[in-house]
Coordinates of C-alpha atoms (C1' of nucleotides) in Angstrom, one line a residue:
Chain A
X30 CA 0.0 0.0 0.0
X31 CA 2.4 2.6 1.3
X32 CA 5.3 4.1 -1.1
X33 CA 8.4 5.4 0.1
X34 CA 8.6 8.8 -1.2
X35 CA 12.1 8.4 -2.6
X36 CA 11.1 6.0 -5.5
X37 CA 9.3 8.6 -6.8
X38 CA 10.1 12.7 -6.7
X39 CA 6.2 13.9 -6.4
X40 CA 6.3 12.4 -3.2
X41 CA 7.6 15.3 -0.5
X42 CA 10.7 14.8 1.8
X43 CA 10.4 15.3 5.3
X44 CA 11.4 19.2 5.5
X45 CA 8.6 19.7 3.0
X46 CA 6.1 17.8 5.3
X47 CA 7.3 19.0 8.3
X48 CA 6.7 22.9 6.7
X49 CA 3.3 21.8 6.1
X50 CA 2.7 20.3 9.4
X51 CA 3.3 24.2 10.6
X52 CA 0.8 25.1 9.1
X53 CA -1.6 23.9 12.1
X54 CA 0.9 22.9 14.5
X55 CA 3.6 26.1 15.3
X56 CA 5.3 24.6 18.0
X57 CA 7.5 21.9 17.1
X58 CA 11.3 21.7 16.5
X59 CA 13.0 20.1 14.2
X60 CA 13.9 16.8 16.2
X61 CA 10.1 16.5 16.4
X62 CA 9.1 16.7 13.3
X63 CA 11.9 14.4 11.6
X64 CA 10.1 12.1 14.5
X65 CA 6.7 12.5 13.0
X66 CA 7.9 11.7 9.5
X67 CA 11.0 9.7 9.8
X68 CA 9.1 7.0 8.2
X69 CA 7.8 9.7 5.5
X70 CA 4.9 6.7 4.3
X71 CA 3.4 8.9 1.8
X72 CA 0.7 7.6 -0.5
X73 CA -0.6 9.4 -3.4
X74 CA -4.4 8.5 -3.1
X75 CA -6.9 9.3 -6.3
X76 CA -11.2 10.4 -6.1
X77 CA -12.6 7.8 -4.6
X78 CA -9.8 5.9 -2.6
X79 CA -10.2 4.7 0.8
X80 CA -7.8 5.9 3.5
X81 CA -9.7 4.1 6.3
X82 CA -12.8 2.9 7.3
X83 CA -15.2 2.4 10.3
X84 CA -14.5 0.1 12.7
X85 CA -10.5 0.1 11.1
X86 CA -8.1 -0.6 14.2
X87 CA -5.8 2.2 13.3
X88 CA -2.3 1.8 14.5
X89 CA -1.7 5.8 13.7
X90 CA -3.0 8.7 12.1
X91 CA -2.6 10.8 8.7
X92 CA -1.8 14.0 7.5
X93 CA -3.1 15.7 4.6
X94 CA -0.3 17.2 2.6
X95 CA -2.0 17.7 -0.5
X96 CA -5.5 17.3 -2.1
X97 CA -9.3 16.9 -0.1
X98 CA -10.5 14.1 1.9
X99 CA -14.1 13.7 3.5
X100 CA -14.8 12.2 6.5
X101 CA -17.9 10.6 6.8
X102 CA -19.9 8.0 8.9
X103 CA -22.4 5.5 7.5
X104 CA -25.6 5.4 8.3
X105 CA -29.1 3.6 7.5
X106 CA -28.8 1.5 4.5
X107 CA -25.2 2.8 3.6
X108 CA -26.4 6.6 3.2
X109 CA -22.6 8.4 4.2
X110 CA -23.0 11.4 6.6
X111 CA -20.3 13.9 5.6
X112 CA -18.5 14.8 9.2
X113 CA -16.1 17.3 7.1
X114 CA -13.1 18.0 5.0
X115 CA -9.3 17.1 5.4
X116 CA -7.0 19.2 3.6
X117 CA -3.2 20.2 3.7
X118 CA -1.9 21.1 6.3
X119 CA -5.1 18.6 8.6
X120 CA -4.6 15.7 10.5
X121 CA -6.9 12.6 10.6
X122 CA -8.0 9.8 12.2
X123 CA -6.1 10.6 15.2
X124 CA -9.0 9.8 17.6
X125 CA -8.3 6.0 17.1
X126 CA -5.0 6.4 17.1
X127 CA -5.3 7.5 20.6
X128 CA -8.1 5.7 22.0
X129 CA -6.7 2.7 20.3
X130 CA -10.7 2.3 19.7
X131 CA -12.1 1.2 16.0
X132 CA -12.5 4.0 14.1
X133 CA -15.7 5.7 14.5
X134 CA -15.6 7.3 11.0
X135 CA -14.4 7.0 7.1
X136 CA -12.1 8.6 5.1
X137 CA -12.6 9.0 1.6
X138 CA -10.5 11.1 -1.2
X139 CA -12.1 13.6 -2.8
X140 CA -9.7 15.3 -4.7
X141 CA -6.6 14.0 -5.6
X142 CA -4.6 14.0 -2.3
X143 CA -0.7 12.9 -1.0
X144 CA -1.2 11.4 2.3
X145 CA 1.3 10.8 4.7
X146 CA 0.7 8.4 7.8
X147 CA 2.0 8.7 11.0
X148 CA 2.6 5.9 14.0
X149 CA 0.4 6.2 16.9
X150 CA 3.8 5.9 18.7
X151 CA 5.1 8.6 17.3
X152 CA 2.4 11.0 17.9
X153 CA 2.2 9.5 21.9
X154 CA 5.5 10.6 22.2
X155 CA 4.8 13.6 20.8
X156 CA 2.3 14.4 23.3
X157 CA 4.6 13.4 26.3
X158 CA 7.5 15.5 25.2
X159 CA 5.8 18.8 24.1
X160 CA 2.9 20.3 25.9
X161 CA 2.4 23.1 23.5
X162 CA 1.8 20.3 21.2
X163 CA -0.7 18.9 23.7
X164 CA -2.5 21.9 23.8
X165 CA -2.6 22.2 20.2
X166 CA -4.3 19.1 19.6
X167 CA -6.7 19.9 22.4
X168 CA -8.0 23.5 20.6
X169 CA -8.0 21.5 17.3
X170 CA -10.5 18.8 18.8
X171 CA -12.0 21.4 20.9
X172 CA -12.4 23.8 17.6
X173 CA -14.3 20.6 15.9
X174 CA -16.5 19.7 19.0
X175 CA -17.7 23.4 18.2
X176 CA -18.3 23.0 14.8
X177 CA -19.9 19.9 15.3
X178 CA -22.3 21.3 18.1
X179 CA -23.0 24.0 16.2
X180 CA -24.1 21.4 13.3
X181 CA -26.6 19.6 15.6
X182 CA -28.3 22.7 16.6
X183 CA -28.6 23.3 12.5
X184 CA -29.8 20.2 11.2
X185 CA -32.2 20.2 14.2
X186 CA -33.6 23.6 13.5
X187 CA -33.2 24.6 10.5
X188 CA -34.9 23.7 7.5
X189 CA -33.1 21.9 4.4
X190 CA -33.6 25.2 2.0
X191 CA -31.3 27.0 5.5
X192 CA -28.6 24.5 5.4
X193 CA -28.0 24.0 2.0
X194 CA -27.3 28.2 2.0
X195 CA -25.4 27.2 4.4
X196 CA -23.4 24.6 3.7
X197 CA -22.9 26.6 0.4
X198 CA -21.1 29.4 2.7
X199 CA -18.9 26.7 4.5
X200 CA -17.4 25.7 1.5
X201 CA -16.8 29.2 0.1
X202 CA -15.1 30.2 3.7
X203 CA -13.2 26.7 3.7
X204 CA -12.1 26.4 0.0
X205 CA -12.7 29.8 -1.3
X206 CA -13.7 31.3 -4.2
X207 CA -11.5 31.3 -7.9
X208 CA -11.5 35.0 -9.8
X209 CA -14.6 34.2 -11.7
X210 CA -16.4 33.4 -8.1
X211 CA -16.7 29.7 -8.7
X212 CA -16.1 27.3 -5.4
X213 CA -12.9 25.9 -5.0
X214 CA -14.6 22.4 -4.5
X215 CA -16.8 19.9 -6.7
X216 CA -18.8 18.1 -5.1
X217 CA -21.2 16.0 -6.8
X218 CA -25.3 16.8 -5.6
X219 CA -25.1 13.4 -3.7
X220 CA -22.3 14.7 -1.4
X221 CA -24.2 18.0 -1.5
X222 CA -26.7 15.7 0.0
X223 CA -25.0 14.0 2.3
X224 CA -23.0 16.9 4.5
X225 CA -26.7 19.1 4.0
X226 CA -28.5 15.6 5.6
X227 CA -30.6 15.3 2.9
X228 CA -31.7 13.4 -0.5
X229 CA -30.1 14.1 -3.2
X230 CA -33.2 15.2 -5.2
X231 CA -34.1 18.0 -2.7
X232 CA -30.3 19.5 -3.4
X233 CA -31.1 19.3 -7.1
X234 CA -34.0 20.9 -7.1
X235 CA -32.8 24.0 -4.5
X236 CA -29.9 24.2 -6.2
X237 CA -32.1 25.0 -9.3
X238 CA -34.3 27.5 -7.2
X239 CA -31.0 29.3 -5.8
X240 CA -30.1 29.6 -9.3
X241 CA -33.3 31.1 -10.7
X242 CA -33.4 33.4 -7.6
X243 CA -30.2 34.6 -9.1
X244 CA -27.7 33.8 -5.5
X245 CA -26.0 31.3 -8.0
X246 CA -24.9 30.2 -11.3
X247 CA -24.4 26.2 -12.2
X248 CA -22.2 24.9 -14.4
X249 CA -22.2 21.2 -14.6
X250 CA -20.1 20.4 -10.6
X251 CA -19.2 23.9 -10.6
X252 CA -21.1 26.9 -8.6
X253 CA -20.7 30.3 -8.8
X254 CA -21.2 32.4 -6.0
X255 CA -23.2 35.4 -7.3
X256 CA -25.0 37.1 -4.0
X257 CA -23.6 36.4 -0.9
X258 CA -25.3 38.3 1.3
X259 CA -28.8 36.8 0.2
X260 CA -27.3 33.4 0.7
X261 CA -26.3 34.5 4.0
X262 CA -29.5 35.8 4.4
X263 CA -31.5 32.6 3.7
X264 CA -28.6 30.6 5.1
X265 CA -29.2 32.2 8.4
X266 CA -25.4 33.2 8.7
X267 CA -24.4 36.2 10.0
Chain B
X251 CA -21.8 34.3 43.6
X252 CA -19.4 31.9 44.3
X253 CA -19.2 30.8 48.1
X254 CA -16.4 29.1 50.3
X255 CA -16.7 25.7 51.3
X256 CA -16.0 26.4 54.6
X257 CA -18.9 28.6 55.0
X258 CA -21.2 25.7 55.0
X259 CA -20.4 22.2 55.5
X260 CA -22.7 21.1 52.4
X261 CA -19.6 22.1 50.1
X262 CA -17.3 19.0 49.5
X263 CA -13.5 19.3 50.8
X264 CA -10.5 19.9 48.8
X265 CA -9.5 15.8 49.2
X266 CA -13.6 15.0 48.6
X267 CA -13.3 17.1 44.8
X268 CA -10.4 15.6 44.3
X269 CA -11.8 11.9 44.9
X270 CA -14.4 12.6 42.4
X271 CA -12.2 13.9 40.4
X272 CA -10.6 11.1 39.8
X273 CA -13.1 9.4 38.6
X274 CA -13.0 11.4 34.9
X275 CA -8.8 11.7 35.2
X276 CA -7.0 9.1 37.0
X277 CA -2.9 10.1 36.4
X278 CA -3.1 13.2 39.0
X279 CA -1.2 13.1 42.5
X280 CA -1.9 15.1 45.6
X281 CA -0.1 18.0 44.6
X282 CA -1.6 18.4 41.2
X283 CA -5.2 17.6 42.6
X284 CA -4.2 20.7 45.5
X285 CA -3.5 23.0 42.6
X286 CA -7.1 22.1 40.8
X287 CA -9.1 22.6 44.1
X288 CA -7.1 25.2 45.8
X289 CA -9.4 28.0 45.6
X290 CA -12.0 25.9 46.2
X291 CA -14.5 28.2 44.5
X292 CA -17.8 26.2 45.0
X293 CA -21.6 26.9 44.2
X294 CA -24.8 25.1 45.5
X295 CA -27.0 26.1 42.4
X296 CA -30.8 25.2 42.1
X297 CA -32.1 24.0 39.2
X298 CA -32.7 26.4 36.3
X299 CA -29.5 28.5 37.5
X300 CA -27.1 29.1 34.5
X301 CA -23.4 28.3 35.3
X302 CA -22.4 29.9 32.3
X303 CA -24.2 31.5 29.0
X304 CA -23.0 31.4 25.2
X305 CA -21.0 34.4 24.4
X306 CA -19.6 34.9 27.7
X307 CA -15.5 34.5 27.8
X308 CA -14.6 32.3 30.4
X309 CA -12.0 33.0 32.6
X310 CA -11.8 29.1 33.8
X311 CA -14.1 26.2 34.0
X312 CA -16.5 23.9 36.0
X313 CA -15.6 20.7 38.1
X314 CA -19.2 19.3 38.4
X315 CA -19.1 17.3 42.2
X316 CA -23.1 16.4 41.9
X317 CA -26.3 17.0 40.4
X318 CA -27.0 17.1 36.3
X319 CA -26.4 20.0 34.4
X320 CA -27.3 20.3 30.5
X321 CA -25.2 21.9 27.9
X322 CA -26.8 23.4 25.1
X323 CA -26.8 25.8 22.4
X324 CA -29.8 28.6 21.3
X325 CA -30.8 28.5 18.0
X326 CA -33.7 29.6 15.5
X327 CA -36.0 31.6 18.4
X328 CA -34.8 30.9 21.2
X329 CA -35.0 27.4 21.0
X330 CA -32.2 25.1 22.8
X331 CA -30.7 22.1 21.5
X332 CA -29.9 20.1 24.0
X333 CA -25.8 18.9 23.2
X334 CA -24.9 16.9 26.4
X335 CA -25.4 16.4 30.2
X336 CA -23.0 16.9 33.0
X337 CA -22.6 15.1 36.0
X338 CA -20.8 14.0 38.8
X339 CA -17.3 14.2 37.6
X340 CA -17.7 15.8 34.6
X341 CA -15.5 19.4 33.6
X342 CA -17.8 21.8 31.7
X343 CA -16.7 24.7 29.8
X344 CA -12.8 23.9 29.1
X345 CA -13.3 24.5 25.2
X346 CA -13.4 28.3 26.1
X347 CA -11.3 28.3 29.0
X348 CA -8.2 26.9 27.0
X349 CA -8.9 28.7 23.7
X350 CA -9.6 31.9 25.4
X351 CA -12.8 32.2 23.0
X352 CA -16.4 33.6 24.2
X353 CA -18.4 30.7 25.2
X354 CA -20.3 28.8 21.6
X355 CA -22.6 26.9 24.9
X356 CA -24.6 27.8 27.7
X357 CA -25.0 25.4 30.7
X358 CA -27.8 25.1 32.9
X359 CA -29.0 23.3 36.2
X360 CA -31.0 20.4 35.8
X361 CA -31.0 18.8 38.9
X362 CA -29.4 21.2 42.2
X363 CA -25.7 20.5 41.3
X364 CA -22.4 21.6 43.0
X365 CA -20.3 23.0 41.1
X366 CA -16.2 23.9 41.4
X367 CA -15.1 26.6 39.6
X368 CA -11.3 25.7 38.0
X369 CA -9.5 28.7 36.9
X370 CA -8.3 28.3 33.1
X371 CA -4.2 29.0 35.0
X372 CA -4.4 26.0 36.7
X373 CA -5.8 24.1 34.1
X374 CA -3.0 25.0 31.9
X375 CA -0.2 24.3 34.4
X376 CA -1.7 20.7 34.8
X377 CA -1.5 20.1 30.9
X378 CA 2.1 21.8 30.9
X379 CA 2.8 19.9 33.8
X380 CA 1.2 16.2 33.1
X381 CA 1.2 14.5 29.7
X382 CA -1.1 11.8 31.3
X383 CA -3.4 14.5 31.8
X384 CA -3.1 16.1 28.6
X385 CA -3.8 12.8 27.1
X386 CA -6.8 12.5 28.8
X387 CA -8.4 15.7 28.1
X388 CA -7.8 14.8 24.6
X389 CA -9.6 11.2 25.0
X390 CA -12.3 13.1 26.7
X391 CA -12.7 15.6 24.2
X392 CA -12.5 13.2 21.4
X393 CA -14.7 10.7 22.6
X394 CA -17.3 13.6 23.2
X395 CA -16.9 14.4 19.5
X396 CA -17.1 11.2 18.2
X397 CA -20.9 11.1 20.1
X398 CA -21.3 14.4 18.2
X399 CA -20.6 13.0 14.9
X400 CA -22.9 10.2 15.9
X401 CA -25.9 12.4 16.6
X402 CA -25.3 14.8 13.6
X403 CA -25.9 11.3 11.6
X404 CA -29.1 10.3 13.3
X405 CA -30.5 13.7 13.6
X406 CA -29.7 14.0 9.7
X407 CA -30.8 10.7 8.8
X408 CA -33.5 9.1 11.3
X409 CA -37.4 9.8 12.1
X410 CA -38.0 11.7 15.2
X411 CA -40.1 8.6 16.3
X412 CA -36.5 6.1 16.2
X413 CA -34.6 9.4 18.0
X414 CA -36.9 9.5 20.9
X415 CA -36.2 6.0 21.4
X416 CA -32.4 6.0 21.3
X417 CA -32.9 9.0 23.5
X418 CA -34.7 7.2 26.4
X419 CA -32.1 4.2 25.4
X420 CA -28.7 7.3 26.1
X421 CA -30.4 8.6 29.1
X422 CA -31.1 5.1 30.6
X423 CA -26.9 4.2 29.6
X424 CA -26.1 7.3 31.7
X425 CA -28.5 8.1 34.7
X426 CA -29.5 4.3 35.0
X427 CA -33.0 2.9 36.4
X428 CA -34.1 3.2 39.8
X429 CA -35.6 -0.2 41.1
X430 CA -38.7 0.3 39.4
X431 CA -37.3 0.6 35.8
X432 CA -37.8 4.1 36.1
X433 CA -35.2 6.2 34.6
X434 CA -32.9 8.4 37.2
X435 CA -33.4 11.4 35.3
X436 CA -36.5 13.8 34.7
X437 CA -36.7 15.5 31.8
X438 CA -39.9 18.1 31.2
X439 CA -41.4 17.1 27.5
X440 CA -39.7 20.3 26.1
X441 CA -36.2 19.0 27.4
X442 CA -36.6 15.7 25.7
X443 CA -37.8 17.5 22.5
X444 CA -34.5 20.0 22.5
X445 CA -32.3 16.8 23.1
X446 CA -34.4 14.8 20.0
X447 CA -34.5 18.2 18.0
X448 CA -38.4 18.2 17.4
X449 CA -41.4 19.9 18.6
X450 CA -42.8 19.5 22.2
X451 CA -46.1 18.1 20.8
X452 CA -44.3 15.4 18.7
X453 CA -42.5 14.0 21.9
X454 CA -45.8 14.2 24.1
X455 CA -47.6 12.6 21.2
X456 CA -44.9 9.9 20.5
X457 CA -44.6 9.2 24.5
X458 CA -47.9 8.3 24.5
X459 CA -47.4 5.6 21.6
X460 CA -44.4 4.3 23.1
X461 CA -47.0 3.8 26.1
X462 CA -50.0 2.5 24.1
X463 CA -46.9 -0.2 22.8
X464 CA -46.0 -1.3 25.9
X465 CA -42.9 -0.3 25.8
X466 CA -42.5 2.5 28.4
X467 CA -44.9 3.6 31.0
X468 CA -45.5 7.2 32.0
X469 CA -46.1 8.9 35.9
X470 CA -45.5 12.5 35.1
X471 CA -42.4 13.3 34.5
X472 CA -41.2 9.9 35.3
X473 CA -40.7 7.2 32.3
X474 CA -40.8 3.5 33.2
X475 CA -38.6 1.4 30.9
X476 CA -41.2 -1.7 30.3
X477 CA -39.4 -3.2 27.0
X478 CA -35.8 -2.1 26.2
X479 CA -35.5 -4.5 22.9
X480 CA -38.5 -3.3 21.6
X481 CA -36.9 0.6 22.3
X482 CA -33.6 -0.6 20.8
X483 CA -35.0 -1.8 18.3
X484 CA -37.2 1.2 17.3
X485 CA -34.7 3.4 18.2
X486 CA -32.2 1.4 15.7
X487 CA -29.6 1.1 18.5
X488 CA -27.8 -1.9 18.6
Chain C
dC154 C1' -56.4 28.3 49.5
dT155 C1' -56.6 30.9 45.6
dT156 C1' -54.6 32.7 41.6
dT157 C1' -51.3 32.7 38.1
dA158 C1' -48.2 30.6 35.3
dT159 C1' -46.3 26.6 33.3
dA160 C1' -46.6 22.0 31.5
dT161 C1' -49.1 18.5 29.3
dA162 C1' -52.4 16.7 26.2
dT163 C1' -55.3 16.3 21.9
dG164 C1' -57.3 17.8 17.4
dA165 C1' -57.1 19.9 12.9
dT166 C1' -54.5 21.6 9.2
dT167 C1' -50.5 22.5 6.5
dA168 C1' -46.2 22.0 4.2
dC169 C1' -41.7 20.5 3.8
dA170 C1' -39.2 17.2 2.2
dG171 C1' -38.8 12.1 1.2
dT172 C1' -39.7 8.4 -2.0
dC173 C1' -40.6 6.4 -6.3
dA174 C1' -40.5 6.4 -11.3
dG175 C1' -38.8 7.7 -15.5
dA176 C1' -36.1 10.7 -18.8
dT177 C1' -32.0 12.9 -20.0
dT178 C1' -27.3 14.0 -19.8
dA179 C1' -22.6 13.5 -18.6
dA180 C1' -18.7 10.8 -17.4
dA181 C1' -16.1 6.6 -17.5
dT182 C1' -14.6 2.4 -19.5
dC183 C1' -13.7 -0.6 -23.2
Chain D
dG24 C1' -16.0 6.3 -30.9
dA25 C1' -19.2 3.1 -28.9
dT26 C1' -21.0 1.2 -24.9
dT27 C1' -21.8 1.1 -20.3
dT28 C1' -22.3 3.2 -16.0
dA29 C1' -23.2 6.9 -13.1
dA30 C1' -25.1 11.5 -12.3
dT31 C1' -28.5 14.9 -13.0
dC32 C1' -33.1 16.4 -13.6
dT33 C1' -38.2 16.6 -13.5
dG34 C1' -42.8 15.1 -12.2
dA35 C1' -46.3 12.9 -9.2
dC36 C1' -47.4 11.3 -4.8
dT37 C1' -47.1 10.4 0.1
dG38 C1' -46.1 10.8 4.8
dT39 C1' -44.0 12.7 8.7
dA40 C1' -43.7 16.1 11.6
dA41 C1' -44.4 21.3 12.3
dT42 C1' -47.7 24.7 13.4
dC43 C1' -51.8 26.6 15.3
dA44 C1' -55.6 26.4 18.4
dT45 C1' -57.6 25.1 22.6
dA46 C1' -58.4 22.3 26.7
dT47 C1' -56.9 20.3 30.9
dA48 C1' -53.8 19.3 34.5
dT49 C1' -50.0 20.3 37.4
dA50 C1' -46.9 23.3 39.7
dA51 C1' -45.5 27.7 41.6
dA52 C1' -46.6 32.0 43.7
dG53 C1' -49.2 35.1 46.3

DNA sequence: CTTTATATATGATTACAGTCAGATTAAATC
DNA sequence: GATTTAATCTGACTGTAATCATATATAAAG
């Protein structure tokens, strides 16, 4: 499964990880980081691949260095709930790594992504050694919890119409927009679907609505963000 | 507000916190455990009293020694959604003690609780201080989110009817059944609906179902667990 | 004990969104 | 480029659960 980076040069070495790993983790030194990817087991993963799945015993974690992962959990008959999105610079699938629990969630490539695993050992011993790390960690998984709580509250209140505005928002503030306004993501309707908590028909048909109310323009995968505010406005975002 | 211990002997001693303390985090000594409970900062609070509100920056956070307390958020209208309970051993309120960020919860009193106050300095020593203890806010913190991801699935993707029922089945897993089968919690109707995310009426009018089933009986506020398969079953908890 | 407020209960109505079915288009695969 | 597969779209129908209205019961307050 795993490749060593040095049989092939798209893979990154360990500086350019570790400068990555900054990105979300400032205080580290250098011994630390050559201990998080001494092993550098970098995978280049294409749409669709698999990076783990529920109920996985995970004997470590991964980090994102390129590309977009969803993280999802399966529910009735198969239907995937889209937790959120990995990208560079994010760590996954630590939770099991810790807990040493099955892994409560899936992992799934969305765009095109280099992957690099890391030992649960390694991260343990991160976490003994550096307590700025520690604390780190602890705002990231605290920074989720709030994210997530503030999901519950959504999907519990607000109507499907609300959170697909919503969701819409999300992805412009997580992925941003290209010059001609356009999402950074692609997502097809289903997944639209499935981080909204919806069917898929019900996004198809809102999308179409948003788009004759003029807050959007579709091409195919691709949406243009015409009026933000009004999407705001119906997303209940403010 | 907050009142010394040794004003009335009701409040617990600095060795009795740290006893229950230990229940949640086991890798503290005597020392650490003096530093935590020091200022002994205790409340008797009644139910309906708010221990903190959303918005609010925290300038520490709360060691729960008894009584529930529910943490929720306010959404669409004032309407709260319900996003955990608190009890006996549990630390409220860390996520915005640690990330020095206004409250995203508020936290009420369900059942008369006391309540330590921790101050967010002492908190941080013991994570500088104790990698155990690091390691086991982050298990807390994680296993808390992955029962957020959890619910955002079944909120997103089951019928209010199966919700209620894996609702009774939570509450029964952590309050427990007096000798009677009936649970060791009680909730008003709304409460149950702004855990389950639906309307008041839904849940009195599902109750009464689950009644005219056989599966729970109903004294007031009091629900009698008659058939837990049957629950598990509806409620698709397995 | 009486009054007021809050919680519970039930009915009637509405509407949002899910499901099912079929048609069309786009994307992969050979 | 042809074939297969997957994704998107549209329509018709259904059902769950929200809302509104009102009655009753229970709890809190005076």
């Amino acid at each position: 499964m795993a490749l060593k980076m040095n049989q092939n040069q798209v893979f990154p070495n360990c500086d350019q990880l570790a400068d990555c790993f900054s990105k979300s983790f400032k205080h580290l030194n250098r011994d630390e980081k050559n201990l998080l990817f001494w092993e550098e087991e970098c995978e280049l993963l294409k749409r669709g691949s698999v990076i783990y799945a529920e109920g996985d015993s995970a004997r470590g974690c991964y980090f994102v260095y390129s590309g977009v992962l969803k993280v999802f959990k399966t529910g009735i008959e198969g239907k995937e709930q889209i937790i959120r999105f990995a990208k560079s610079g994010d760590i996954i699938g630590f939770r099991s790594a810790l807990s040493q629990e099955p892994a409560c969630t899936s992992s799934k490539v969305i765009e095109d992504a280099i992957v690099c695993f890391i030992p649960s050992h390694a991260l343990t011993k991160l976490i003994q050694a550096n307590p700025e790390f520690s604390m780190e960690l602890i705002k990231i998984t605290c920074k989720e919890l709030g994210q997530a709580n503030s999901y519950i509250t959504d999907i519990a209140q607000k109507s499907v119409r609300e959170r697909l505005a919503e969701v819409l928002m999300q992805l412009m503030e997580t992925f941003g927009l290209a010059q001609d306004n356009t999402l950074q993501i692609s997502l097809t309707r289903e997944e639209l679907a499935n981080i909204v908590g919806t069917a898929t028909e019900s996004v198809i048909r809102l999308l179409s609505e948003f788009k004759n109310d003029g807050l959007i323009e579709i091409k195919g995968r691709k949406i243009k963000i015409v009026d933000v505010r009004a999407l705001k406005r119906v997303g209940g975002v403010y």
